[in-house]
PDB file of C-alpha atoms in Angstrom:
ATOM      1  CA  MET A   1      88.856 152.985   3.504  1.00 53.00           C
ATOM      2  CA  SER A   2      91.311 154.898   1.398  1.00 52.00           C
ATOM      3  CA  ASN A   3      93.852 152.911  -0.612  1.00 54.00           C
ATOM      4  CA  ASN A   4      96.667 155.338   0.273  1.00 66.00           C
ATOM      5  CA  ARG A   5      96.417 154.729   4.030  1.00 90.00           C
ATOM      6  CA  LYS A   6      98.859 152.246   5.535  1.00 96.00           C
ATOM      7  CA  VAL A   7      97.466 148.931   6.756  1.00 98.00           C
ATOM      8  CA  ILE A   8      99.230 147.580   9.839  1.00 99.00           C
ATOM      9  CA  ASP A   9      98.717 143.922  10.696  1.00 99.00           C
ATOM     10  CA  VAL A  10      99.316 143.260  14.400  1.00 99.00           C
ATOM     11  CA  ARG A  11      99.272 139.447  14.170  1.00 99.00           C
ATOM     12  CA  SER A  12     102.404 137.386  14.803  1.00 98.00           C
ATOM     13  CA  GLU A  13     104.969 137.131  12.009  1.00 98.00           C
ATOM     14  CA  MET A  14     103.989 133.499  11.411  1.00 98.00           C
ATOM     15  CA  GLU A  15     100.283 134.390  11.071  1.00 98.00           C
ATOM     16  CA  PHE A  16     101.175 137.291   8.750  1.00 98.00           C
ATOM     17  CA  MET A  17     103.259 135.014   6.509  1.00 98.00           C
ATOM     18  CA  GLY A  18     100.230 132.720   6.156  1.00 97.00           C
ATOM     19  CA  GLY A  19      98.255 135.455   4.388  1.00 97.00           C
ATOM     20  CA  ASN A  20      97.898 139.223   4.573  1.00 97.00           C
ATOM     21  CA  VAL A  21      96.569 142.374   2.959  1.00 96.00           C
ATOM     22  CA  ALA A  22      98.671 143.265  -0.090  1.00 93.00           C
ATOM     23  CA  GLY A  23     101.096 146.043   0.855  1.00 94.00           C
ATOM     24  CA  SER A  24     100.394 145.768   4.590  1.00 97.00           C
ATOM     25  CA  ILE A  25     103.095 146.076   7.227  1.00 98.00           C
ATOM     26  CA  ASN A  26     103.492 143.531  10.028  1.00 99.00           C
ATOM     27  CA  ILE A  27     103.998 145.059  13.479  1.00 99.00           C
ATOM     28  CA  PRO A  28     103.063 142.355  16.020  1.00 99.00           C
ATOM     29  CA  LEU A  29     100.941 143.576  18.932  1.00 99.00           C
ATOM     30  CA  GLN A  30     103.733 143.145  21.485  1.00 98.00           C
ATOM     31  CA  GLU A  31     105.983 145.461  19.415  1.00 99.00           C
ATOM     32  CA  VAL A  32     103.455 148.313  19.151  1.00 99.00           C
ATOM     33  CA  PRO A  33     104.567 150.133  22.353  1.00 98.00           C
ATOM     34  CA  ASN A  34     108.191 150.192  21.145  1.00 98.00           C
ATOM     35  CA  ARG A  35     107.304 151.567  17.706  1.00 98.00           C
ATOM     36  CA  LEU A  36     105.252 154.643  18.567  1.00 98.00           C
ATOM     37  CA  GLU A  37     107.401 156.960  16.458  1.00 97.00           C
ATOM     38  CA  GLU A  38     106.639 154.867  13.355  1.00 97.00           C
ATOM     39  CA  PHE A  39     102.923 155.173  14.067  1.00 98.00           C
ATOM     40  CA  ARG A  40     103.229 158.935  14.672  1.00 97.00           C
ATOM     41  CA  ALA A  41     104.683 159.267  11.150  1.00 96.00           C
ATOM     42  CA  MET A  42     101.662 157.539   9.581  1.00 96.00           C
ATOM     43  CA  ASP A  43      98.473 159.278   8.518  1.00 95.00           C
ATOM     44  CA  ASN A  44      95.609 157.544  10.371  1.00 97.00           C
ATOM     45  CA  PRO A  45      96.697 153.942   9.710  1.00 98.00           C
ATOM     46  CA  ILE A  46      94.228 151.056   9.560  1.00 98.00           C
ATOM     47  CA  LEU A  47      95.072 148.226  11.974  1.00 99.00           C
ATOM     48  CA  CYS A  48      93.967 144.643  11.486  1.00 99.00           C
ATOM     49  CA  CYS A  49      94.548 141.161  12.875  1.00 98.00           C
ATOM     50  CA  ALA A  50      92.666 137.859  12.625  1.00 98.00           C
ATOM     51  CA  SER A  51      89.352 139.022  14.100  1.00 97.00           C
ATOM     52  CA  GLY A  52      89.733 142.644  15.208  1.00 98.00           C
ATOM     53  CA  ASN A  53      90.461 141.853  18.862  1.00 98.00           C
ATOM     54  CA  ARG A  54      94.224 142.448  18.898  1.00 99.00           C
ATOM     55  CA  SER A  55      93.963 145.369  16.490  1.00 99.00           C
ATOM     56  CA  GLY A  56      91.342 146.849  18.851  1.00 99.00           C
ATOM     57  CA  GLN A  57      93.816 146.591  21.732  1.00 99.00           C
ATOM     58  CA  ALA A  58      96.500 148.269  19.607  1.00 99.00           C
ATOM     59  CA  VAL A  59      94.133 151.062  18.535  1.00 99.00           C
ATOM     60  CA  GLN A  60      93.133 151.716  22.162  1.00 99.00           C
ATOM     61  CA  PHE A  61      96.822 151.927  23.170  1.00 99.00           C
ATOM     62  CA  LEU A  62      97.771 154.174  20.227  1.00 99.00           C
ATOM     63  CA  LYS A  63      94.852 156.550  20.788  1.00 99.00           C
ATOM     64  CA  ALA A  64      95.776 156.800  24.482  1.00 99.00           C
ATOM     65  CA  ASN A  65      99.188 157.960  23.212  1.00 98.00           C
ATOM     66  CA  GLY A  66      97.673 160.603  20.921  1.00 98.00           C
ATOM     67  CA  ILE A  67      97.904 158.658  17.671  1.00 98.00           C
ATOM     68  CA  GLU A  68      94.893 158.666  15.336  1.00 98.00           C
ATOM     69  CA  CYS A  69      94.205 155.257  13.830  1.00 98.00           C
ATOM     70  CA  GLU A  70      91.338 152.936  12.943  1.00 98.00           C
ATOM     71  CA  ASN A  71      90.501 149.341  13.782  1.00 98.00           C
ATOM     72  CA  GLY A  72      89.793 147.655  10.457  1.00 98.00           C
ATOM     73  CA  GLY A  73      88.959 144.356  12.143  1.00 98.00           C
ATOM     74  CA  GLY A  74      89.958 141.057  10.563  1.00 98.00           C
ATOM     75  CA  TRP A  75      92.578 141.178   7.811  1.00 98.00           C
ATOM     76  CA  MET A  76      90.367 139.311   5.320  1.00 96.00           C
ATOM     77  CA  GLU A  77      87.643 141.962   5.674  1.00 96.00           C
ATOM     78  CA  VAL A  78      90.215 144.761   5.235  1.00 96.00           C
ATOM     79  CA  ASN A  79      91.613 142.960   2.192  1.00 94.00           C
ATOM     80  CA  TYR A  80      88.119 142.693   0.680  1.00 94.00           C
ATOM     81  CA  GLN A  81      87.332 146.379   1.321  1.00 90.00           C
ATOM     82  CA  MET A  82      90.646 147.508  -0.206  1.00 87.00           C
ATOM     83  CA  ALA A  83      90.009 145.360  -3.299  1.00 88.00           C
ATOM     84  CA  GLN A  84      86.589 147.005  -3.777  1.00 86.00           C
ATOM     85  CA  GLN A  85      88.136 150.475  -4.184  1.00 80.00           C
TER      86      GLN A  85
END
């Protein structure tokens, strides 16, 4: 994972406020369809959530709409990987 890629956390705002990847952006899963233009402007963002399930749903939707992105899985794992770089 590259440190200059955006990390998008698709958990709820309340979950996000309880802990998140430093510098990540919170776009809850239900908002993803309405924010496609934001995703199009990003360079292969990494999506995360609590376990990788919701971020997997978001990645599937975004890829179906022609947007390259990656499912990073759970936010704690993404946080750990980013810290190792």
